[in-house]
Short mmCIF file of C-alpha atoms in Angstrom, two decimals:
data_model
loop_
_atom_site.label_atom_id
_atom_site.label_comp_id
_atom_site.label_asym_id
_atom_site.label_seq_id
_atom_site.Cartn_x
_atom_site.Cartn_y
_atom_site.Cartn_z
CA MET A 22 -83.14 -35.91 -19.08
CA THR A 23 -79.36 -35.33 -19.17
CA TRP A 24 -77.70 -32.10 -18.03
CA LYS A 25 -77.12 -31.21 -21.66
CA GLN A 26 -80.81 -31.67 -22.45
CA VAL A 27 -81.75 -29.46 -19.50
CA PHE A 28 -80.11 -26.51 -21.25
CA THR A 29 -80.62 -27.44 -24.91
CA SER A 30 -83.96 -29.25 -25.28
CA SER A 31 -87.17 -27.25 -25.58
CA ILE A 32 -88.67 -28.81 -22.43
CA GLY A 33 -85.44 -28.41 -20.47
CA GLN A 34 -85.14 -24.77 -21.47
CA LYS A 35 -88.70 -24.03 -20.39
CA ILE A 36 -88.13 -25.74 -17.03
CA THR A 37 -84.92 -23.75 -16.54
CA MET A 38 -86.77 -20.55 -17.47
CA ALA A 39 -89.50 -21.39 -14.95
CA LEU A 40 -87.09 -22.14 -12.09
CA THR A 41 -84.91 -19.09 -12.70
CA GLY A 42 -88.04 -16.99 -13.14
CA ILE A 43 -89.38 -18.02 -9.71
CA PHE A 44 -85.95 -17.35 -8.19
CA LEU A 45 -85.98 -13.83 -9.69
CA ILE A 46 -89.54 -13.27 -8.43
CA LEU A 47 -88.28 -14.02 -4.91
CA PHE A 48 -85.44 -11.56 -5.46
CA LEU A 49 -87.93 -8.87 -6.53
CA ILE A 50 -89.80 -9.32 -3.23
CA VAL A 51 -86.58 -8.72 -1.26
CA HIS A 52 -85.48 -5.86 -3.51
CA VAL A 53 -88.77 -3.97 -3.41
CA GLY A 54 -88.98 -4.44 0.36
CA LEU A 55 -85.48 -3.04 0.84
CA ASN A 56 -86.05 -0.10 -1.52
CA ALA A 57 -89.36 0.72 0.18
CA CYS A 58 -87.26 1.92 3.13
CA ILE A 59 -86.88 5.22 1.27
CA TRP A 60 -90.45 6.04 2.29
CA ALA A 61 -89.44 6.10 5.94
CA ASN A 62 -88.59 9.70 4.97
CA ASP A 63 -85.78 9.82 7.53
CA GLY A 64 -83.16 11.25 5.20
CA GLY A 65 -82.24 7.81 3.93
CA LYS A 66 -80.98 6.39 7.23
CA MET A 67 -83.06 3.18 7.18
CA PHE A 68 -82.52 2.65 3.44
CA ASN A 69 -78.74 3.12 3.62
CA GLU A 70 -78.43 0.76 6.58
CA ALA A 71 -80.41 -1.93 4.74
CA ALA A 72 -78.52 -1.40 1.48
CA HIS A 73 -75.12 -1.44 3.19
CA PHE A 74 -76.04 -4.63 5.05
CA MET A 75 -76.82 -6.30 1.72
CA GLY A 76 -73.53 -5.10 0.26
CA GLY A 77 -71.26 -5.48 3.27
CA TYR A 78 -71.75 -9.05 4.51
CA TRP A 79 -70.62 -12.27 2.89
CA VAL A 80 -73.99 -14.07 2.86
CA PRO A 81 -75.81 -11.42 0.77
CA ARG A 82 -72.73 -11.08 -1.42
CA LEU A 83 -72.72 -14.84 -2.02
CA LEU A 84 -76.42 -14.71 -2.87
CA GLU A 85 -75.59 -11.84 -5.21
CA ILE A 86 -73.42 -14.21 -7.27
CA GLY A 87 -76.33 -16.62 -7.48
CA LEU A 88 -78.59 -13.74 -8.52
CA PHE A 89 -76.37 -12.75 -11.43
CA ALA A 90 -76.05 -16.40 -12.46
CA GLY A 91 -79.85 -16.71 -12.41
CA ILE A 92 -80.31 -13.54 -14.45
CA ILE A 93 -77.75 -14.62 -17.06
CA LEU A 94 -79.22 -18.13 -17.32
CA HIS A 95 -82.75 -16.73 -17.62
CA ILE A 96 -81.63 -14.37 -20.39
CA VAL A 97 -79.66 -17.01 -22.29
CA GLN A 98 -82.47 -19.56 -22.16
CA GLY A 99 -84.99 -16.91 -23.15
CA LEU A 100 -82.92 -15.91 -26.17
CA MET A 101 -82.49 -19.54 -27.20
CA LEU A 102 -86.26 -20.11 -27.04
CA GLU A 103 -86.81 -16.85 -28.95
CA PHE A 104 -84.48 -17.86 -31.77
CA GLU A 105 -85.93 -21.36 -31.94
CA ASN A 106 -89.47 -20.02 -32.18
CA ARG A 107 -88.50 -17.55 -34.90
CA ALA A 108 -86.73 -20.26 -36.86
CA ARG A 109 -89.70 -22.60 -36.51
CA ARG A 110 -92.36 -20.02 -37.38
CA GLY A 111 -90.46 -17.47 -39.42
CA SER A 112 -91.90 -14.66 -37.29
CA ALA A 113 -91.37 -12.78 -34.04
CA TYR A 114 -91.68 -14.36 -30.59
CA ALA A 115 -94.81 -16.48 -30.39
CA ILE A 116 -95.21 -19.75 -28.53
CA ASP A 117 -98.35 -21.70 -29.31
CA TYR A 118 -100.32 -21.93 -26.10
CA GLY A 119 -103.25 -23.45 -27.92
CA ASN A 120 -105.17 -20.19 -27.80
CA ARG A 121 -105.21 -17.72 -30.64
CA GLY A 122 -106.88 -15.25 -28.29
CA SER A 123 -103.89 -15.16 -25.95
CA LYS A 124 -102.83 -11.78 -24.60
CA TRP A 125 -100.34 -9.77 -26.62
CA TYR A 126 -97.83 -9.74 -23.76
CA SER A 127 -97.83 -13.55 -23.61
CA ARG A 128 -96.75 -13.49 -27.27
CA SER A 129 -94.19 -10.72 -26.68
CA MET A 130 -92.09 -12.07 -23.82
CA GLY A 131 -88.93 -11.80 -25.92
CA LEU A 132 -89.51 -8.11 -26.62
CA LEU A 133 -90.44 -7.35 -23.01
CA GLY A 134 -87.43 -9.31 -21.77
CA THR A 135 -85.14 -7.32 -24.07
CA ILE A 136 -86.49 -4.00 -22.74
CA ILE A 137 -85.99 -5.25 -19.17
CA LEU A 138 -82.43 -6.30 -20.01
CA LEU A 139 -81.64 -2.82 -21.35
CA PHE A 140 -83.19 -1.32 -18.22
CA LEU A 141 -81.04 -3.60 -16.04
CA VAL A 142 -77.89 -2.37 -17.80
CA VAL A 143 -78.88 1.23 -16.98
CA HIS A 144 -79.85 0.35 -13.40
CA ILE A 145 -76.63 -1.55 -12.69
CA GLY A 146 -74.63 1.30 -14.19
CA ASP A 147 -76.47 3.86 -12.07
CA PHE A 148 -76.16 2.18 -8.68
CA TRP A 149 -74.53 -1.24 -8.40
CA LEU A 150 -71.29 -0.52 -10.27
CA PRO A 151 -70.60 2.87 -8.61
CA ASN A 152 -71.15 1.36 -5.18
CA ARG A 153 -68.98 -1.70 -5.79
CA SER A 154 -66.23 0.46 -7.35
CA HIS A 155 -66.34 2.72 -4.31
CA GLN A 156 -66.01 -0.30 -2.02
CA LYS A 157 -63.04 -1.65 -3.94
CA PHE A 158 -60.99 1.51 -4.26
CA LEU A 159 -61.88 3.26 -0.97
CA LEU A 160 -61.10 0.51 1.55
CA GLY A 161 -64.57 -0.95 1.67
CA GLU A 162 -66.43 2.33 2.21
CA GLU A 163 -69.84 2.47 0.54
CA ILE A 164 -71.45 5.47 -1.11
CA ASN A 165 -74.60 7.12 0.23
CA LEU A 166 -77.07 5.33 -2.04
CA TYR A 167 -79.97 7.47 -0.89
CA GLU A 168 -78.19 10.64 -1.99
CA LYS A 169 -77.21 8.86 -5.22
CA MET A 170 -80.89 8.16 -5.87
CA GLN A 171 -81.78 11.78 -5.13
CA VAL A 172 -79.29 13.04 -7.70
CA THR A 173 -80.00 10.39 -10.35
CA PHE A 174 -83.76 10.84 -10.24
CA GLN A 175 -83.67 14.59 -10.76
CA GLN A 176 -83.26 13.90 -14.48
CA ALA A 177 -86.61 13.52 -16.24
CA TRP A 178 -85.29 11.17 -18.95
CA VAL A 179 -83.87 8.79 -16.34
CA VAL A 180 -87.24 8.68 -14.55
CA VAL A 181 -88.96 7.93 -17.89
CA VAL A 182 -86.50 5.08 -18.59
CA TYR A 183 -87.19 3.56 -15.18
CA ILE A 184 -90.96 3.84 -15.62
CA VAL A 185 -90.77 2.17 -19.06
CA GLY A 186 -88.66 -0.59 -17.52
CA CYS A 187 -91.23 -1.07 -14.74
CA ILE A 188 -94.13 -1.21 -17.22
CA SER A 189 -92.26 -3.86 -19.23
CA LEU A 190 -91.60 -5.78 -16.01
CA ALA A 191 -95.30 -5.64 -15.14
CA TYR A 192 -96.39 -7.21 -18.43
CA HIS A 193 -93.52 -9.72 -18.31
CA LEU A 194 -94.64 -10.84 -14.85
CA ALA A 195 -98.32 -10.89 -15.82
CA HIS A 196 -97.60 -13.86 -18.08
CA GLY A 197 -94.35 -15.22 -16.62
CA PHE A 198 -95.63 -15.72 -13.05
CA TYR A 199 -98.49 -17.97 -14.17
CA SER A 200 -96.50 -19.65 -16.94
CA ALA A 201 -93.64 -20.65 -14.60
CA PHE A 202 -95.91 -22.66 -12.29
CA LYS A 203 -97.76 -24.24 -15.21
CA THR A 204 -94.46 -25.28 -16.78
CA LEU A 205 -93.47 -26.97 -13.51
CA GLY A 206 -96.59 -29.13 -13.62
CA VAL A 207 -99.33 -27.23 -11.78
CA TYR A 208 -102.46 -28.18 -13.74
CA ASN A 209 -105.16 -28.17 -11.07
CA LYS A 210 -107.70 -25.58 -12.25
CA ARG A 211 -108.32 -24.23 -8.75
CA TYR A 212 -104.61 -23.76 -8.06
CA LEU A 213 -103.96 -22.31 -11.51
CA ALA A 214 -106.72 -19.75 -11.06
CA ALA A 215 -105.31 -18.72 -7.68
CA ILE A 216 -101.77 -18.53 -9.10
CA GLN A 217 -102.97 -16.46 -12.05
CA TRP A 218 -104.66 -13.90 -9.80
CA CYS A 219 -101.63 -13.82 -7.49
CA GLY A 220 -99.53 -13.22 -10.58
CA TYR A 221 -101.73 -10.34 -11.70
CA ALA A 222 -101.59 -8.77 -8.22
CA PHE A 223 -97.82 -9.23 -8.04
CA SER A 224 -97.31 -7.82 -11.55
CA ILE A 225 -99.18 -4.66 -10.53
CA ILE A 226 -98.01 -4.05 -6.95
CA VAL A 227 -94.26 -4.70 -7.33
CA PRO A 228 -93.61 -2.78 -10.60
CA LEU A 229 -95.85 0.05 -9.35
CA ALA A 230 -93.80 0.30 -6.16
CA PHE A 231 -90.58 0.35 -8.18
CA ALA A 232 -91.97 3.04 -10.52
CA LEU A 233 -93.07 5.22 -7.59
CA MET A 234 -89.50 5.32 -6.23
CA PRO A 235 -87.96 7.54 -8.94
CA LEU A 236 -91.20 9.54 -9.11
CA SER A 237 -91.05 10.17 -5.35
CA PHE A 238 -87.62 11.77 -5.72
CA TYR A 239 -88.40 13.63 -8.93
CA LEU A 240 -91.68 15.10 -7.66
CA GLY A 241 -90.19 16.06 -4.31
CA TRP A 242 -92.23 13.70 -2.15
CA LEU A 243 -89.03 12.76 -0.32
CA LYS A 244 -86.71 15.24 1.30
#
């Protein structure tokens, strides 16, 4: 397979989607672990230290470039597969997995991915851009992200947007986690069953933790 085929052929696109998907799953583990520091309930000290470490040193910043590249590549390849499937079938996103009884979310990855993309735009606008702008124009000083979360999550509509984004992420992961490993050649039934259950657990625990973060601020669980 040539480099061009990796990004343009159906098989190459699915492999790229699988690899970038696993990379983003690893990122979610780091991100949810860092954000969970808010529950130390120490006024944001632990969370701000962790967040500022990620934003203030060159290694995390370099990985951040790779993260954005992975997100963009995952989105582009997903859209290409979506358009190809629509053109081939004349309908909305639906890949034939050889099972007409497949779950609705496995047939709606394009829709779920679009909702997650819109959520990402809101999330980046709420936190990442303000912090990076502050660093650039105020001699490297970072904002108090904990206080920023407190203020942002006092708005009910923002909390609802984040919860919808987390629900979409949960369903996206419920299929994508398992599908990524299967695409990469894991066909052993025992391993696939274990991966599928790990995927279900991951798709519940991680999005639930993310959803509880804005709720914790909005409902006053954190002071």
